[in-house]
């Protein structure tokens, strides 16, 4: 028996994301007052995705507990729909976007933090909150993958959904620049138009690779156990 039931872990992770989101939104940063607000940052969007995902996980656990020993076919159908939604969000959003945010942020941060997280932000965001947004996402999503089997969609549908998300966010970033004349990330200020196109294409490819990594990792974990 596990030392901590996976249901308790999921509830604790959900509470931690709620705390991170509340503390982040409480910060009085100039960037929050400009066009797009917090929603222009992929980190914030990812935090919302993770919170929604673990919220669905907790709801699934509660529904499973309530329907245990119940012969109602309608409740069983509703539970299966909830499980399908949970698995889809994990496969298409929670894992690839979460891993992308962590790996890309720290890779660029190590190279030159001013390109992605200027030192000025240290005056607004404490270190623990920074790690809550950019570090703990990875172990949390890996814990979920290790404790629960998730049914992935067909590869073509999964990749199409991931591409739609990536392209949608890229268009959102470009629209913000069109409206304000300022790029969301300082890194983009240093790239020529041609290099920006290559960069955006590379970003889309990378997030698709992370989707495939999640699919393979999920299969490896659970096929091995079987």
mmCIF file of C-alpha atoms in Angstrom:
data_model
loop_
_atom_site.group_PDB
_atom_site.id
_atom_site.type_symbol
_atom_site.label_atom_id
_atom_site.label_comp_id
_atom_site.label_asym_id
_atom_site.label_seq_id
_atom_site.Cartn_x
_atom_site.Cartn_y
_atom_site.Cartn_z
ATOM 1 C CA UNK A 1 0.000 0.000 0.000
ATOM 2 C CA UNK A 2 1.248 3.470 -0.881
ATOM 3 C CA UNK A 3 2.347 5.651 2.032
ATOM 4 C CA UNK A 4 0.117 8.443 0.714
ATOM 5 C CA UNK A 5 -2.986 7.507 -1.332
ATOM 6 C CA UNK A 6 -2.911 8.977 -4.834
ATOM 7 C CA UNK A 7 -6.274 10.650 -4.183
ATOM 8 C CA UNK A 8 -4.738 12.605 -1.296
ATOM 9 C CA UNK A 9 -1.728 13.526 -3.432
ATOM 10 C CA UNK A 10 -3.951 14.900 -6.180
ATOM 11 C CA UNK A 11 -5.972 16.957 -3.703
ATOM 12 C CA UNK A 12 -2.749 18.345 -2.180
ATOM 13 C CA UNK A 13 -1.372 19.243 -5.622
ATOM 14 C CA UNK A 14 -4.632 20.975 -6.534
ATOM 15 C CA UNK A 15 -4.469 23.045 -3.336
ATOM 16 C CA UNK A 16 -0.851 23.981 -4.055
ATOM 17 C CA UNK A 17 -1.779 25.232 -7.539
ATOM 18 C CA UNK A 18 -4.663 27.253 -6.103
ATOM 19 C CA UNK A 19 -2.227 28.811 -3.625
ATOM 20 C CA UNK A 20 0.314 29.588 -6.367
ATOM 21 C CA UNK A 21 -2.339 31.171 -8.592
ATOM 22 C CA UNK A 22 -3.741 33.277 -5.751
ATOM 23 C CA UNK A 23 -0.303 34.506 -4.702
ATOM 24 C CA UNK A 24 0.678 35.259 -8.300
ATOM 25 C CA UNK A 25 -2.502 37.219 -9.012
ATOM 26 C CA UNK A 26 -2.023 39.179 -5.783
ATOM 27 C CA UNK A 27 1.317 40.538 -7.012
ATOM 28 C CA UNK A 28 1.075 44.151 -8.176
ATOM 29 C CA UNK A 29 3.216 43.947 -11.306
ATOM 30 C CA UNK A 30 3.042 46.488 -14.154
ATOM 31 C CA UNK A 31 2.799 43.629 -16.683
ATOM 32 C CA UNK A 32 -0.512 42.555 -15.133
ATOM 33 C CA UNK A 33 -2.025 45.936 -15.972
ATOM 34 C CA UNK A 34 -1.086 45.947 -19.662
ATOM 35 C CA UNK A 35 -2.965 44.467 -22.602
ATOM 36 C CA UNK A 36 -3.610 40.733 -22.128
ATOM 37 C CA UNK A 37 -2.859 40.826 -18.415
ATOM 38 C CA UNK A 38 -1.549 37.570 -16.960
ATOM 39 C CA UNK A 39 -3.049 35.640 -19.876
ATOM 40 C CA UNK A 40 -0.271 36.721 -22.212
ATOM 41 C CA UNK A 41 2.240 34.550 -20.328
ATOM 42 C CA UNK A 42 2.407 30.834 -21.108
ATOM 43 C CA UNK A 43 3.483 30.203 -17.507
ATOM 44 C CA UNK A 44 0.171 31.556 -16.197
ATOM 45 C CA UNK A 45 -1.836 29.677 -18.831
ATOM 46 C CA UNK A 46 0.008 26.496 -17.840
ATOM 47 C CA UNK A 47 -0.774 27.070 -14.156
ATOM 48 C CA UNK A 48 -4.467 27.356 -15.027
ATOM 49 C CA UNK A 49 -4.239 24.193 -17.146
ATOM 50 C CA UNK A 50 -2.585 22.281 -14.308
ATOM 51 C CA UNK A 51 -5.114 23.535 -11.741
ATOM 52 C CA UNK A 52 -8.047 22.614 -13.995
ATOM 53 C CA UNK A 53 -6.522 19.213 -14.736
ATOM 54 C CA UNK A 54 -5.970 18.305 -11.088
ATOM 55 C CA UNK A 55 -9.413 19.694 -10.320
ATOM 56 C CA UNK A 56 -10.829 17.206 -12.831
ATOM 57 C CA UNK A 57 -8.709 14.463 -11.231
ATOM 58 C CA UNK A 58 -10.106 15.224 -7.765
ATOM 59 C CA UNK A 59 -13.642 15.380 -9.169
ATOM 60 C CA UNK A 60 -13.083 12.006 -10.847
ATOM 61 C CA UNK A 61 -11.846 10.512 -7.570
ATOM 62 C CA UNK A 62 -14.916 11.812 -5.719
ATOM 63 C CA UNK A 63 -17.268 10.563 -8.428
ATOM 64 C CA UNK A 64 -15.600 7.161 -8.421
ATOM 65 C CA UNK A 65 -15.977 6.980 -4.640
ATOM 66 C CA UNK A 66 -19.646 7.949 -4.773
ATOM 67 C CA UNK A 67 -20.500 5.483 -7.552
ATOM 68 C CA UNK A 68 -18.636 2.552 -5.977
ATOM 69 C CA UNK A 69 -21.151 -0.234 -5.300
ATOM 70 C CA UNK A 70 -23.813 1.673 -7.228
ATOM 71 C CA UNK A 71 -25.461 -0.159 -10.129
ATOM 72 C CA UNK A 72 -26.666 2.990 -11.886
ATOM 73 C CA UNK A 73 -25.626 2.768 -15.547
ATOM 74 C CA UNK A 74 -26.162 6.499 -16.041
ATOM 75 C CA UNK A 75 -23.688 7.325 -13.268
ATOM 76 C CA UNK A 76 -21.214 4.880 -14.789
ATOM 77 C CA UNK A 77 -21.535 6.611 -18.160
ATOM 78 C CA UNK A 78 -20.982 10.019 -16.590
ATOM 79 C CA UNK A 79 -17.921 8.720 -14.726
ATOM 80 C CA UNK A 80 -16.474 7.301 -17.956
ATOM 81 C CA UNK A 81 -16.957 10.681 -19.662
ATOM 82 C CA UNK A 82 -15.165 12.388 -16.781
ATOM 83 C CA UNK A 83 -12.293 9.903 -16.973
ATOM 84 C CA UNK A 84 -12.051 10.444 -20.748
ATOM 85 C CA UNK A 85 -11.892 14.217 -20.215
ATOM 86 C CA UNK A 86 -9.225 13.782 -17.522
ATOM 87 C CA UNK A 87 -7.110 11.589 -19.798
ATOM 88 C CA UNK A 88 -7.482 13.948 -22.775
ATOM 89 C CA UNK A 89 -6.427 17.018 -20.766
ATOM 90 C CA UNK A 90 -3.440 15.099 -19.368
ATOM 91 C CA UNK A 91 -2.302 13.902 -22.784
ATOM 92 C CA UNK A 92 -2.849 17.059 -24.840
ATOM 93 C CA UNK A 93 -2.318 19.902 -22.363
ATOM 94 C CA UNK A 94 -1.086 19.087 -18.845
ATOM 95 C CA UNK A 95 1.931 16.964 -19.797
ATOM 96 C CA UNK A 96 3.264 18.572 -23.022
ATOM 97 C CA UNK A 97 2.605 22.186 -21.994
ATOM 98 C CA UNK A 98 3.858 21.630 -18.443
ATOM 99 C CA UNK A 99 7.082 19.943 -19.545
ATOM 100 C CA UNK A 100 7.585 22.565 -22.262
ATOM 101 C CA UNK A 101 7.268 25.453 -19.789
ATOM 102 C CA UNK A 102 9.741 23.913 -17.334
ATOM 103 C CA UNK A 103 12.380 22.888 -19.887
ATOM 104 C CA UNK A 104 12.217 26.017 -22.027
ATOM 105 C CA UNK A 105 12.167 28.413 -19.081
ATOM 106 C CA UNK A 106 15.170 26.935 -17.302
ATOM 107 C CA UNK A 107 17.136 26.381 -20.532
ATOM 108 C CA UNK A 108 16.803 30.039 -21.497
ATOM 109 C CA UNK A 109 17.195 31.195 -17.879
ATOM 110 C CA UNK A 110 20.542 29.395 -17.558
ATOM 111 C CA UNK A 111 21.734 30.848 -20.870
ATOM 112 C CA UNK A 112 20.610 34.443 -20.160
ATOM 113 C CA UNK A 113 17.828 35.075 -17.671
ATOM 114 C CA UNK A 114 17.209 38.586 -19.045
ATOM 115 C CA UNK A 115 15.747 36.997 -22.187
ATOM 116 C CA UNK A 116 12.906 35.310 -20.325
ATOM 117 C CA UNK A 117 12.857 36.377 -16.642
ATOM 118 C CA UNK A 118 14.568 39.757 -16.097
ATOM 119 C CA UNK A 119 16.237 40.297 -12.734
ATOM 120 C CA UNK A 120 13.748 43.097 -12.110
ATOM 121 C CA UNK A 121 11.074 40.436 -11.496
ATOM 122 C CA UNK A 122 12.913 39.315 -8.351
ATOM 123 C CA UNK A 123 11.510 42.458 -6.725
ATOM 124 C CA UNK A 124 7.968 41.226 -7.330
ATOM 125 C CA UNK A 125 8.103 37.415 -7.395
ATOM 126 C CA UNK A 126 9.696 35.522 -4.458
ATOM 127 C CA UNK A 127 11.937 32.536 -5.224
ATOM 128 C CA UNK A 128 9.458 29.971 -3.857
ATOM 129 C CA UNK A 129 6.731 31.288 -6.178
ATOM 130 C CA UNK A 130 9.074 31.222 -9.153
ATOM 131 C CA UNK A 131 9.804 27.531 -8.485
ATOM 132 C CA UNK A 132 6.107 26.889 -7.946
ATOM 133 C CA UNK A 133 5.442 28.238 -11.432
ATOM 134 C CA UNK A 134 8.477 26.885 -13.273
ATOM 135 C CA UNK A 135 9.821 23.841 -11.393
ATOM 136 C CA UNK A 136 7.293 21.810 -9.402
ATOM 137 C CA UNK A 137 5.035 21.471 -12.454
ATOM 138 C CA UNK A 138 7.293 18.705 -13.791
ATOM 139 C CA UNK A 139 7.418 16.438 -10.705
ATOM 140 C CA UNK A 140 3.684 16.947 -10.127
ATOM 141 C CA UNK A 141 2.730 15.815 -13.612
ATOM 142 C CA UNK A 142 5.172 12.883 -13.436
ATOM 143 C CA UNK A 143 3.655 11.799 -10.111
ATOM 144 C CA UNK A 144 0.222 11.811 -11.734
ATOM 145 C CA UNK A 145 1.466 9.782 -14.687
ATOM 146 C CA UNK A 146 3.102 7.267 -12.354
ATOM 147 C CA UNK A 147 0.086 6.800 -10.102
ATOM 148 C CA UNK A 148 -2.705 6.725 -12.708
ATOM 149 C CA UNK A 149 -3.005 5.127 -16.128
ATOM 150 C CA UNK A 150 -4.225 7.581 -18.756
ATOM 151 C CA UNK A 151 -5.761 6.537 -22.049
ATOM 152 C CA UNK A 152 -4.179 8.606 -24.809
ATOM 153 C CA UNK A 153 -6.198 9.627 -27.904
ATOM 154 C CA UNK A 154 -5.130 8.485 -31.367
ATOM 155 C CA UNK A 155 -1.765 9.965 -32.240
ATOM 156 C CA UNK A 156 -3.106 12.028 -35.144
ATOM 157 C CA UNK A 157 -5.885 13.571 -33.015
ATOM 158 C CA UNK A 158 -3.492 14.215 -30.121
ATOM 159 C CA UNK A 159 -0.877 15.910 -32.292
ATOM 160 C CA UNK A 160 -3.550 17.968 -34.066
ATOM 161 C CA UNK A 161 -4.840 19.227 -30.700
ATOM 162 C CA UNK A 162 -1.323 20.078 -29.482
ATOM 163 C CA UNK A 163 -0.553 21.916 -32.734
ATOM 164 C CA UNK A 164 -3.807 23.861 -32.426
ATOM 165 C CA UNK A 165 -2.856 24.979 -28.920
ATOM 166 C CA UNK A 166 0.708 25.929 -29.937
ATOM 167 C CA UNK A 167 -0.339 27.864 -33.038
ATOM 168 C CA UNK A 168 -3.151 29.538 -31.110
ATOM 169 C CA UNK A 169 -0.754 30.794 -28.452
ATOM 170 C CA UNK A 170 1.778 31.973 -31.049
ATOM 171 C CA UNK A 171 -0.951 33.948 -32.830
ATOM 172 C CA UNK A 172 -1.998 35.421 -29.471
ATOM 173 C CA UNK A 173 1.594 36.560 -28.799
ATOM 174 C CA UNK A 174 1.802 38.104 -32.284
ATOM 175 C CA UNK A 175 -1.530 39.858 -31.803
ATOM 176 C CA UNK A 176 -0.352 41.377 -28.510
ATOM 177 C CA UNK A 177 2.727 42.698 -30.309
ATOM 178 C CA UNK A 178 0.510 44.080 -33.082
ATOM 179 C CA UNK A 179 -1.642 45.939 -30.537
ATOM 180 C CA UNK A 180 1.039 47.132 -28.111
ATOM 181 C CA UNK A 181 4.235 47.096 -30.170
ATOM 182 C CA UNK A 182 5.945 45.085 -27.409
ATOM 183 C CA UNK A 183 6.775 41.380 -27.439
ATOM 184 C CA UNK A 184 5.623 39.346 -24.452
ATOM 185 C CA UNK A 185 9.093 37.835 -24.051
ATOM 186 C CA UNK A 186 12.286 39.940 -24.295
ATOM 187 C CA UNK A 187 13.900 37.116 -26.288
ATOM 188 C CA UNK A 188 11.709 37.904 -29.295
ATOM 189 C CA UNK A 189 12.975 41.491 -29.396
ATOM 190 C CA UNK A 190 16.400 40.187 -30.434
ATOM 191 C CA UNK A 191 15.198 37.993 -33.326
ATOM 192 C CA UNK A 192 14.759 39.082 -36.936
ATOM 193 C CA UNK A 193 11.393 38.340 -38.618
ATOM 194 C CA UNK A 194 12.826 35.316 -40.436
ATOM 195 C CA UNK A 195 14.391 33.911 -37.291
ATOM 196 C CA UNK A 196 11.125 34.473 -35.417
ATOM 197 C CA UNK A 197 9.316 32.246 -37.923
ATOM 198 C CA UNK A 198 11.956 29.539 -37.455
ATOM 199 C CA UNK A 199 11.723 29.953 -33.678
ATOM 200 C CA UNK A 200 7.927 29.622 -33.663
ATOM 201 C CA UNK A 201 8.135 26.552 -35.913
ATOM 202 C CA UNK A 202 10.751 25.004 -33.612
ATOM 203 C CA UNK A 203 8.592 25.705 -30.565
ATOM 204 C CA UNK A 204 5.634 23.958 -32.208
ATOM 205 C CA UNK A 205 7.799 20.945 -33.077
ATOM 206 C CA UNK A 206 9.226 20.750 -29.551
ATOM 207 C CA UNK A 207 5.827 20.751 -27.857
ATOM 208 C CA UNK A 208 4.713 17.993 -30.255
ATOM 209 C CA UNK A 209 7.801 16.003 -29.296
ATOM 210 C CA UNK A 210 6.845 16.372 -25.636
ATOM 211 C CA UNK A 211 3.399 15.005 -26.474
ATOM 212 C CA UNK A 212 5.039 11.928 -28.018
ATOM 213 C CA UNK A 213 7.352 11.609 -25.006
ATOM 214 C CA UNK A 214 4.329 11.589 -22.731
ATOM 215 C CA UNK A 215 2.595 8.969 -24.835
ATOM 216 C CA UNK A 216 5.650 6.707 -24.847
ATOM 217 C CA UNK A 217 6.330 7.235 -21.124
ATOM 218 C CA UNK A 218 2.727 6.461 -20.217
ATOM 219 C CA UNK A 219 2.825 3.256 -22.272
ATOM 220 C CA UNK A 220 6.187 2.234 -20.825
ATOM 221 C CA UNK A 221 5.092 2.715 -17.222
ATOM 222 C CA UNK A 222 1.843 0.840 -17.511
ATOM 223 C CA UNK A 223 2.846 -1.843 -20.026
ATOM 224 C CA UNK A 224 5.770 -2.711 -17.764
ATOM 225 C CA UNK A 225 3.468 -3.049 -14.767
ATOM 226 C CA UNK A 226 1.098 -5.253 -16.738
#
